[in-house]
PDB file of N, CA and C in Angstrom:
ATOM      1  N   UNK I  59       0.829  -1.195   0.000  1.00  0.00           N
ATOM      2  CA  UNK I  59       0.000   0.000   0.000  1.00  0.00           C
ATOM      3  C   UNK I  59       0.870   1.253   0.000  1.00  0.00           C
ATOM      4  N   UNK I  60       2.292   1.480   0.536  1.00  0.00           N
ATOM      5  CA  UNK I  60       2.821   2.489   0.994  1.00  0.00           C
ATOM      6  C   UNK I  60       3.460   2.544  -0.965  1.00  0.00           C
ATOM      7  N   UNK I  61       3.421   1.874  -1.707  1.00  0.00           N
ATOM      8  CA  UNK I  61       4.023   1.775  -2.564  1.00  0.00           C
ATOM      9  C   UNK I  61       3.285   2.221  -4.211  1.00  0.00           C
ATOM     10  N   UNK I  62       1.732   2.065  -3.701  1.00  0.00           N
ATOM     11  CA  UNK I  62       0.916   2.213  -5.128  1.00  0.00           C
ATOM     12  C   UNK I  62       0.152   0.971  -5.081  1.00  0.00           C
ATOM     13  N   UNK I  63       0.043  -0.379  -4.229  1.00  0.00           N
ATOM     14  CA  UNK I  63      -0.452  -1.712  -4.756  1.00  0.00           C
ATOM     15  C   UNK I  63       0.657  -2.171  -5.058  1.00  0.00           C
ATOM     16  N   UNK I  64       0.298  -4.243  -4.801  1.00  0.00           N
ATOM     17  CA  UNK I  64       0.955  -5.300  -4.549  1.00  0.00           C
ATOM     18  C   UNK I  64       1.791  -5.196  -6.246  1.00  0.00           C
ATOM     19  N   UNK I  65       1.891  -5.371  -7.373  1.00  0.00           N
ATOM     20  CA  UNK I  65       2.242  -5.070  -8.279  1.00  0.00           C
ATOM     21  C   UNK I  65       3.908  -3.793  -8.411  1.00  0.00           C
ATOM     22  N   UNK I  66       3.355  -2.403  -7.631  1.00  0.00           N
ATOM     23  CA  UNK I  66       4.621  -1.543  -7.454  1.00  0.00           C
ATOM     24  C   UNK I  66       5.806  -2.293  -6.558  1.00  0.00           C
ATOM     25  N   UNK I  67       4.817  -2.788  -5.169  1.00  0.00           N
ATOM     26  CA  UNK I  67       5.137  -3.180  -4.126  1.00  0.00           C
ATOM     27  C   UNK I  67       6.434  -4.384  -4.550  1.00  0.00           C
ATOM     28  N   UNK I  68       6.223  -5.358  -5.497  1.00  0.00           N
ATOM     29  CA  UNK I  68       6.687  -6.156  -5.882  1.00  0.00           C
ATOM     30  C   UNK I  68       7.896  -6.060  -6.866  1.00  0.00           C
ATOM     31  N   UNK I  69       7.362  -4.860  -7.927  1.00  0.00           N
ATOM     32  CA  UNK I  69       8.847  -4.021  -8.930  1.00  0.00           C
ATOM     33  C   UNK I  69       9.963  -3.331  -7.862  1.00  0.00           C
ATOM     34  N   UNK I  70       9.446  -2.758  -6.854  1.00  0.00           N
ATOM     35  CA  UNK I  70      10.052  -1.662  -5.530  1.00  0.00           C
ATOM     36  C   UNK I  70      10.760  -2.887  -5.137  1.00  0.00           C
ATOM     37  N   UNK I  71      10.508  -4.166  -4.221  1.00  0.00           N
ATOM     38  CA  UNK I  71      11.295  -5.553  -4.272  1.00  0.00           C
ATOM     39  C   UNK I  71      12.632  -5.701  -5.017  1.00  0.00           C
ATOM     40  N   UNK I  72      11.652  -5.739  -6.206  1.00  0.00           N
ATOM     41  CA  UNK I  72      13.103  -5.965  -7.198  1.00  0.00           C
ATOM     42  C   UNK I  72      14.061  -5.214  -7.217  1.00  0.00           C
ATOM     43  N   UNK I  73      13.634  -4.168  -7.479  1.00  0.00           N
ATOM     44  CA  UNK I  73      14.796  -2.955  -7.240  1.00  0.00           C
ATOM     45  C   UNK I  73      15.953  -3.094  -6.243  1.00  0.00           C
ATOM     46  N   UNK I  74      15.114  -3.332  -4.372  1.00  0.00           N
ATOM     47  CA  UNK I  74      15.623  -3.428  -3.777  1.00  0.00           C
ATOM     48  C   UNK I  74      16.581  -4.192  -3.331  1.00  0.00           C
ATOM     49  N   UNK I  75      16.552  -5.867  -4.035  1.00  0.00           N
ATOM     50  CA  UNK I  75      17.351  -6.731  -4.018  1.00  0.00           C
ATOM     51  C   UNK I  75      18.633  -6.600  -5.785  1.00  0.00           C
ATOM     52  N   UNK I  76      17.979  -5.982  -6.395  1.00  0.00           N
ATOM     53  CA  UNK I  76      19.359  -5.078  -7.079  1.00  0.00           C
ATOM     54  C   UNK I  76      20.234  -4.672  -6.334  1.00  0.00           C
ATOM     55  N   UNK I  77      19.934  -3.901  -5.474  1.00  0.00           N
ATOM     56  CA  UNK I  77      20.454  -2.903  -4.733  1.00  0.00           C
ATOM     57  C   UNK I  77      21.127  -3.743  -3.537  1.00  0.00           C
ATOM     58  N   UNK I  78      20.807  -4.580  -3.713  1.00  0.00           N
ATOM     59  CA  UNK I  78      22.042  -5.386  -2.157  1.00  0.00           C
ATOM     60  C   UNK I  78      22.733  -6.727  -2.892  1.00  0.00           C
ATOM     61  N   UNK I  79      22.329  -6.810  -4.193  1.00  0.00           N
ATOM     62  CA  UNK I  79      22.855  -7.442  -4.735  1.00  0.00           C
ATOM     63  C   UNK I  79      24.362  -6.757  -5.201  1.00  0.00           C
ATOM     64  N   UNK I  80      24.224  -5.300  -5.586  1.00  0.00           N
ATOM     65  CA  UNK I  80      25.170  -4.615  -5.921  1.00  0.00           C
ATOM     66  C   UNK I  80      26.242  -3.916  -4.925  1.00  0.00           C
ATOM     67  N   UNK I  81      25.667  -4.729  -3.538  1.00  0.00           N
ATOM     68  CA  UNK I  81      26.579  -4.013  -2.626  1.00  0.00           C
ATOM     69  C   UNK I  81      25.681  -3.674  -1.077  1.00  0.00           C
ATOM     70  N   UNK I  82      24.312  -3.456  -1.307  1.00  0.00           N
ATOM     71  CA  UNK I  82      24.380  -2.262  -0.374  1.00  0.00           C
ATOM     72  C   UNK I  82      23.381  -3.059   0.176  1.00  0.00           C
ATOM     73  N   UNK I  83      24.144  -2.861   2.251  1.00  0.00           N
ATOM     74  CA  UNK I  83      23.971  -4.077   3.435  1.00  0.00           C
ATOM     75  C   UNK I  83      22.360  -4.268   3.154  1.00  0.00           C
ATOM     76  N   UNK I  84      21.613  -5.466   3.668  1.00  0.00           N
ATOM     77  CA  UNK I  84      20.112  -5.761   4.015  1.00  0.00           C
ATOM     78  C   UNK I  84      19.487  -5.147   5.082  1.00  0.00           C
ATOM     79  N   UNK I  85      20.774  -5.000   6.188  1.00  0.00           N
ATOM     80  CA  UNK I  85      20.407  -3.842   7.210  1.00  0.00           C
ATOM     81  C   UNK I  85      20.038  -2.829   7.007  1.00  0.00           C
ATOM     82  N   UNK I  86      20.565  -1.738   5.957  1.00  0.00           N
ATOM     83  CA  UNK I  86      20.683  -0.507   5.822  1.00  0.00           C
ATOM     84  C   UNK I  86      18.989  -0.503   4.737  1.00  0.00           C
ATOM     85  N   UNK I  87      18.837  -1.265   3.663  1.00  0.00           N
ATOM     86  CA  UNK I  87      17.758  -1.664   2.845  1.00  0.00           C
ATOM     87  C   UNK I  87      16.359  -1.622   4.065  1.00  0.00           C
ATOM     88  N   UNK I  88      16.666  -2.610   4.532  1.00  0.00           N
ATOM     89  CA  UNK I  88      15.650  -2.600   5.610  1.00  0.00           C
ATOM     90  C   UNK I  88      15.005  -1.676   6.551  1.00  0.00           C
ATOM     91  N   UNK I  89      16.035  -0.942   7.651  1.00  0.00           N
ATOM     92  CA  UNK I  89      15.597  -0.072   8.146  1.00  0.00           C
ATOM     93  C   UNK I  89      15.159   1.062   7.179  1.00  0.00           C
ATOM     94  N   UNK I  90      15.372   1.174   5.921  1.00  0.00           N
ATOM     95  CA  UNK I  90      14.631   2.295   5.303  1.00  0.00           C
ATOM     96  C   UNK I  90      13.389   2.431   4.511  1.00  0.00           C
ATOM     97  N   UNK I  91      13.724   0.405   4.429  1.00  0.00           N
ATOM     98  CA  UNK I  91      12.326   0.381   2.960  1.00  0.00           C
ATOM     99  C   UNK I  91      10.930  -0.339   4.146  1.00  0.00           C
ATOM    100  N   UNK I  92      11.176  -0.889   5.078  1.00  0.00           N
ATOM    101  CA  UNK I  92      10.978  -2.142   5.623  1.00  0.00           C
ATOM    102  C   UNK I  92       9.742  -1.641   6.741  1.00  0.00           C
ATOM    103  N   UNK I  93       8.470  -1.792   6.406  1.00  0.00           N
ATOM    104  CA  UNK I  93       7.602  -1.624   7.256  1.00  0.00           C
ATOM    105  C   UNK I  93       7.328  -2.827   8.093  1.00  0.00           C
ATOM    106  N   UNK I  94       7.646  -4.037   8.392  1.00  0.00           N
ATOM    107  CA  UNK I  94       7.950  -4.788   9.337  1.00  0.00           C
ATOM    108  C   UNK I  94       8.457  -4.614  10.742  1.00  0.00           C
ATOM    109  N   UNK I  95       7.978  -4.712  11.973  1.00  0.00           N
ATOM    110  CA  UNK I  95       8.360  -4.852  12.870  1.00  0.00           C
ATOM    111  C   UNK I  95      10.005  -4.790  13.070  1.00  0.00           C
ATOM    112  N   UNK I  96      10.555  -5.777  12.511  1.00  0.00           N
ATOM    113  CA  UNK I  96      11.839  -6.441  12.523  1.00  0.00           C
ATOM    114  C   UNK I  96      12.607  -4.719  12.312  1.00  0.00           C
ATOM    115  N   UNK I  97      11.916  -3.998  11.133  1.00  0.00           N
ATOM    116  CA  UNK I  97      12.716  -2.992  10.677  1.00  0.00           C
ATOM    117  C   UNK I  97      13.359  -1.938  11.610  1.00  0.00           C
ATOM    118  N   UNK I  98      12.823  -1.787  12.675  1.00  0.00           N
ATOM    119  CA  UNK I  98      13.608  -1.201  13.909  1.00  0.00           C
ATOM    120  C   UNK I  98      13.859  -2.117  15.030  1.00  0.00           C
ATOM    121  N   UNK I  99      14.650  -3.265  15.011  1.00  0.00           N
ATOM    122  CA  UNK I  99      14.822  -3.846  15.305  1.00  0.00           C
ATOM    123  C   UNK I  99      16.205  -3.745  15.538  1.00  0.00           C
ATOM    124  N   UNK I 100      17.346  -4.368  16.535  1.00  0.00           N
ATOM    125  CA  UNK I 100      18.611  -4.200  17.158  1.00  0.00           C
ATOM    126  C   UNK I 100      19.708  -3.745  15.673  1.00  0.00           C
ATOM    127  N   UNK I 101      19.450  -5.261  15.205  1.00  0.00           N
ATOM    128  CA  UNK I 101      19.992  -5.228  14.220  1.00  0.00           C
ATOM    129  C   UNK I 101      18.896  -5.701  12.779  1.00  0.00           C
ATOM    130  N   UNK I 102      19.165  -3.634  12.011  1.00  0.00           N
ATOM    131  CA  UNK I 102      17.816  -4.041  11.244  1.00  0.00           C
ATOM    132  C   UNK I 102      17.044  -4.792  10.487  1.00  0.00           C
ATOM    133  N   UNK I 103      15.918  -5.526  10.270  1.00  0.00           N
ATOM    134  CA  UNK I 103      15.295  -6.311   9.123  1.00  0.00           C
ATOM    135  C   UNK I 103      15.611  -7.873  10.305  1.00  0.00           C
ATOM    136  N   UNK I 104      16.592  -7.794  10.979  1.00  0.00           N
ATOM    137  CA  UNK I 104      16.691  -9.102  11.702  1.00  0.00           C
ATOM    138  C   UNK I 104      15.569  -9.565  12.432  1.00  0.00           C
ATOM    139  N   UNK I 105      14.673 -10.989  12.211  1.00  0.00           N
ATOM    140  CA  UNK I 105      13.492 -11.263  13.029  1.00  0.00           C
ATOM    141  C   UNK I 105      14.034 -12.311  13.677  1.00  0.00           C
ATOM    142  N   UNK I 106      15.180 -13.103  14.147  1.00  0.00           N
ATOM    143  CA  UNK I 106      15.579 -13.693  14.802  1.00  0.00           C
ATOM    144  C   UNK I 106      15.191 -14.571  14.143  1.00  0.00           C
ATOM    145  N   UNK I 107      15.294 -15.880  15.059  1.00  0.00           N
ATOM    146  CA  UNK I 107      15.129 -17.422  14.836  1.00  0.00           C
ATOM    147  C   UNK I 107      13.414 -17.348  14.477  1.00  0.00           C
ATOM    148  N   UNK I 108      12.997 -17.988  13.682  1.00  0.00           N
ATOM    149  CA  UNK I 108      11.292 -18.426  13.092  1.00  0.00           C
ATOM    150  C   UNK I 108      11.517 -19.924  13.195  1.00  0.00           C
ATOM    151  N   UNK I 109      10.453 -20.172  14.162  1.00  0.00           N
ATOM    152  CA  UNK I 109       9.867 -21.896  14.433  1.00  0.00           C
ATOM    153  C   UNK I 109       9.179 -22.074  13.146  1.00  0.00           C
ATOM    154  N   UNK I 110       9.296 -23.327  12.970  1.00  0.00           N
ATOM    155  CA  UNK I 110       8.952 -24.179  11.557  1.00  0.00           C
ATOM    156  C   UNK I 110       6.950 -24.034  11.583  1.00  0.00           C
ATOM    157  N   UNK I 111       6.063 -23.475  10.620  1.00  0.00           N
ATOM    158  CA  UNK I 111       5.166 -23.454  10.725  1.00  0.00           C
ATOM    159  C   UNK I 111       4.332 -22.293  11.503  1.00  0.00           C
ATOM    160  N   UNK I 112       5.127 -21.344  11.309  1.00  0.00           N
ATOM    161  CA  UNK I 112       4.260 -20.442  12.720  1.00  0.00           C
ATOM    162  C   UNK I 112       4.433 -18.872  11.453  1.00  0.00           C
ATOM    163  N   UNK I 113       4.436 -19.212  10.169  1.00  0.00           N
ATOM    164  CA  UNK I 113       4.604 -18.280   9.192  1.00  0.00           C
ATOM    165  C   UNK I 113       3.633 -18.382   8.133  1.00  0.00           C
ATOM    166  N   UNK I 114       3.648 -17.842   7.263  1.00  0.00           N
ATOM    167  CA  UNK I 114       2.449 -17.801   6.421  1.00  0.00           C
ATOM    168  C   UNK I 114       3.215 -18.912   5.148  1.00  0.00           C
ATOM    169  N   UNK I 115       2.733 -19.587   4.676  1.00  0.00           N
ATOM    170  CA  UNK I 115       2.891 -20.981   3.668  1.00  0.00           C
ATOM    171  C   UNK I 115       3.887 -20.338   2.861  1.00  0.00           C
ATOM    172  N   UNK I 116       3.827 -19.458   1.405  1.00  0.00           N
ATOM    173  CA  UNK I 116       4.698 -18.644   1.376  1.00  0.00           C
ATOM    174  C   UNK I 116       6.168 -18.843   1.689  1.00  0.00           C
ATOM    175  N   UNK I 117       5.922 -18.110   3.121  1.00  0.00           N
ATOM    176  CA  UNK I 117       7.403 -18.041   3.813  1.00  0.00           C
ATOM    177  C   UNK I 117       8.065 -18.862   4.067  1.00  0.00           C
ATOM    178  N   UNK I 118       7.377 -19.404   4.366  1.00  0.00           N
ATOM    179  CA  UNK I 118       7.737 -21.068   5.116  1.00  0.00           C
ATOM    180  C   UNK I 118       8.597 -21.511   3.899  1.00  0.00           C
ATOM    181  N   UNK I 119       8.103 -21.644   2.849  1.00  0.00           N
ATOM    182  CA  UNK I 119       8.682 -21.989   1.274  1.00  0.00           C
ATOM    183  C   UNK I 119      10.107 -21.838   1.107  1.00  0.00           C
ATOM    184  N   UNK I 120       9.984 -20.296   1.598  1.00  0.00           N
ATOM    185  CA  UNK I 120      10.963 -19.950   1.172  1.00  0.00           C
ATOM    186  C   UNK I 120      12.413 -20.223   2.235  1.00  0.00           C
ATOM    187  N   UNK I 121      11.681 -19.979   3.595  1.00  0.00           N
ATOM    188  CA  UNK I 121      12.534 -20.519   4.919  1.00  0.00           C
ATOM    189  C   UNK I 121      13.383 -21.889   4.363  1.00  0.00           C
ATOM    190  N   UNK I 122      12.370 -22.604   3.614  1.00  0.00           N
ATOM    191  CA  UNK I 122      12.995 -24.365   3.712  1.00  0.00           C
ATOM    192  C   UNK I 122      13.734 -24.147   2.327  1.00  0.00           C
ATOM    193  N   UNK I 123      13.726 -23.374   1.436  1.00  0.00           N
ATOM    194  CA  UNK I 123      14.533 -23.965   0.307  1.00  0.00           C
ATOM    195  C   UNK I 123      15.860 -22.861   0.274  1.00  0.00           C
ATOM    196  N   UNK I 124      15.903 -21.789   0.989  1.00  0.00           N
ATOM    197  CA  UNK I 124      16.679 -20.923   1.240  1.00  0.00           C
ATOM    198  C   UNK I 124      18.047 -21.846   1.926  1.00  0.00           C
ATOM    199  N   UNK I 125      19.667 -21.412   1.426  1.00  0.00           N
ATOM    200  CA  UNK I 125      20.333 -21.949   1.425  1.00  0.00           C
ATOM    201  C   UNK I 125      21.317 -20.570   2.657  1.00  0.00           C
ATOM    202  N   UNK I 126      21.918 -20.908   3.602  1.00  0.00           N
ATOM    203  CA  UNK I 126      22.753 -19.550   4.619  1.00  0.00           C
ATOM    204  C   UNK I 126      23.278 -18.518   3.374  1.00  0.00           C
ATOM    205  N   UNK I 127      23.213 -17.668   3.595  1.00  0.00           N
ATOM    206  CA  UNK I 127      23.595 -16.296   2.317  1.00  0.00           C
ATOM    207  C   UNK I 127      22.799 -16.233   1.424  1.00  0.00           C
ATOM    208  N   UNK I 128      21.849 -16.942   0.841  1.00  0.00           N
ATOM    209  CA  UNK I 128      20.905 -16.370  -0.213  1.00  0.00           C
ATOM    210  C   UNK I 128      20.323 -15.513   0.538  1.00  0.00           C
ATOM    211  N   UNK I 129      19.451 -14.799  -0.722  1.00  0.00           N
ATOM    212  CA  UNK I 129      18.696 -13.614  -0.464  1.00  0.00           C
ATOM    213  C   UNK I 129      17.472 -13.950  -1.752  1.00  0.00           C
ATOM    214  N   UNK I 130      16.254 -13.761  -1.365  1.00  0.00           N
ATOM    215  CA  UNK I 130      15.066 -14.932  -1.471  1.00  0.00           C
ATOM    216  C   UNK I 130      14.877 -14.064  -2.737  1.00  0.00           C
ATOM    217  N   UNK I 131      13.986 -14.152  -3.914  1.00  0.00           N
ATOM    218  CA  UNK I 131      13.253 -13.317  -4.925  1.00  0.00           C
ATOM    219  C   UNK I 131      12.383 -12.403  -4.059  1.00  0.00           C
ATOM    220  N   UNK I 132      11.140 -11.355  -4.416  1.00  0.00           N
ATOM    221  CA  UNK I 132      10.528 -11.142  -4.004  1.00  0.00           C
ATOM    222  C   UNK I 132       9.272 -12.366  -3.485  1.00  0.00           C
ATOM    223  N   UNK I 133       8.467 -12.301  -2.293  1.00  0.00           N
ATOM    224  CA  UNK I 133       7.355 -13.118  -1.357  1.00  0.00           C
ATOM    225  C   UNK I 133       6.448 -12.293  -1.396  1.00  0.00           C
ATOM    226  N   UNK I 134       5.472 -12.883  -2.079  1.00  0.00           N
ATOM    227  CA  UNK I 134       4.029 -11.863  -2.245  1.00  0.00           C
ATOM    228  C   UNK I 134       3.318 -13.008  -1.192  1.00  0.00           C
ATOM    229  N   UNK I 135       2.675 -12.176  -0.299  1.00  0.00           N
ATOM    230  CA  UNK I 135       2.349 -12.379   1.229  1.00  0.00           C
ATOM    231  C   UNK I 135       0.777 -11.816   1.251  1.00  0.00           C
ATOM    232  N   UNK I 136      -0.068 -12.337   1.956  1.00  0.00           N
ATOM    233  CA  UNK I 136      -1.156 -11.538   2.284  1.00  0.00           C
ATOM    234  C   UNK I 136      -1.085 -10.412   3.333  1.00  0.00           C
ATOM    235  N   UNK I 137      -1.047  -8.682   2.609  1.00  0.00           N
ATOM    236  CA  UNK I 137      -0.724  -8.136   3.388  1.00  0.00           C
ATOM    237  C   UNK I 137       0.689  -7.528   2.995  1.00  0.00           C
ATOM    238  N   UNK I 138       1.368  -7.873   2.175  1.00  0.00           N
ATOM    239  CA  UNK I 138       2.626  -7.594   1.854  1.00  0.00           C
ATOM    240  C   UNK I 138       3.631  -8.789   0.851  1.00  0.00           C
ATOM    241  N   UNK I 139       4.617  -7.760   0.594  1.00  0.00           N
ATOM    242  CA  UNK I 139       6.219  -8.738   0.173  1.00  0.00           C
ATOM    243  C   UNK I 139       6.937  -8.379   1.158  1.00  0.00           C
ATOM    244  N   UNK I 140       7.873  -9.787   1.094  1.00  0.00           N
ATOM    245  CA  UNK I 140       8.914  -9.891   1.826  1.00  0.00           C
ATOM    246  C   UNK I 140      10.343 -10.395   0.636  1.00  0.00           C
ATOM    247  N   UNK I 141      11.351  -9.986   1.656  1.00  0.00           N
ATOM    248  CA  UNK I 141      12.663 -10.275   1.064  1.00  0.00           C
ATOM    249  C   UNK I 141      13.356 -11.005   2.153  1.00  0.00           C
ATOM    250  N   UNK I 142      13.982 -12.000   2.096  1.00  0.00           N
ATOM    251  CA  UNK I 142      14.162 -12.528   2.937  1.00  0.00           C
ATOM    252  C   UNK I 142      16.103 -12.552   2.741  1.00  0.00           C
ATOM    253  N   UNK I 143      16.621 -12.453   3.580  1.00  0.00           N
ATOM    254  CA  UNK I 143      18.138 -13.105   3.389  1.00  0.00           C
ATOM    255  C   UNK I 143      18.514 -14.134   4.239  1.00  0.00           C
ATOM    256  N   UNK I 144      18.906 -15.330   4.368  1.00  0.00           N
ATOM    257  CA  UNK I 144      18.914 -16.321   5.503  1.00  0.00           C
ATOM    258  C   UNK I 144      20.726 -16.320   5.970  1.00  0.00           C
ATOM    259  N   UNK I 145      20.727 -15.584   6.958  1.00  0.00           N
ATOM    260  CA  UNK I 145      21.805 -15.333   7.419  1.00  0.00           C
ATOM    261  C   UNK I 145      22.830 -16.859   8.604  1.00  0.00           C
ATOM    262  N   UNK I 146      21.179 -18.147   8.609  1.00  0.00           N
ATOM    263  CA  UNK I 146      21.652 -18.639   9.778  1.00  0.00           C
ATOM    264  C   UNK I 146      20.456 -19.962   9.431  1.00  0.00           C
ATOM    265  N   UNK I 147      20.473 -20.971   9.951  1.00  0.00           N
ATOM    266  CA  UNK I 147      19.882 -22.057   9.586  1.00  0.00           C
ATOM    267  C   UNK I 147      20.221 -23.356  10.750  1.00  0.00           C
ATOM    268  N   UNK I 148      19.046 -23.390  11.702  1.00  0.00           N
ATOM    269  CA  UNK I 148      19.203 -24.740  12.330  1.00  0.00           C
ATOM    270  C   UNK I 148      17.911 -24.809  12.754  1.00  0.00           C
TER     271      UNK I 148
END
């Protein structure tokens, strides 16, 4: 919504994982683009550890096929996209 609709919301995504693809931290991406909770968070965009199933199907998807250092495509979510980077895995 902050973007124009799920469609901008989703090109704005892309962009954004350009943009850390080319360099620039998920932290810094986050606390600026990132209406999520997580986004002011210690360390930004970080949501800590996620229990298996307690996420929207989606995510979960992406939780299990996500490899430590990828950084996910855009997640069209009810309610939103997400970008995910999996920094950690157990």
């Amino acid at each position: 919504a902050r973007v124009g609709g799920m469609q901008q919301a989703v090109n704005g995504a892309q962009q954004l994982i350009q943009q850390m693809i080319g360099g620039a931290p998920f932290q810094a991406v986050a606390r600026q683009f990132s209406a999520a909770p997580s986004a002011q968070a210690r360390v930004p965009g970080d949501a800590g550890w996620i229990v298996e199933g307690t996420v929207q199907p989606a995510l979960q998807t992406a939780f299990d096929n996500l490899q430590v250092g990828e950084l996910s495509n855009p997640i069209v979510v009810e309610g939103g996209v997400y970008i995910i980077y999996m920094r950690d895995k157990r």
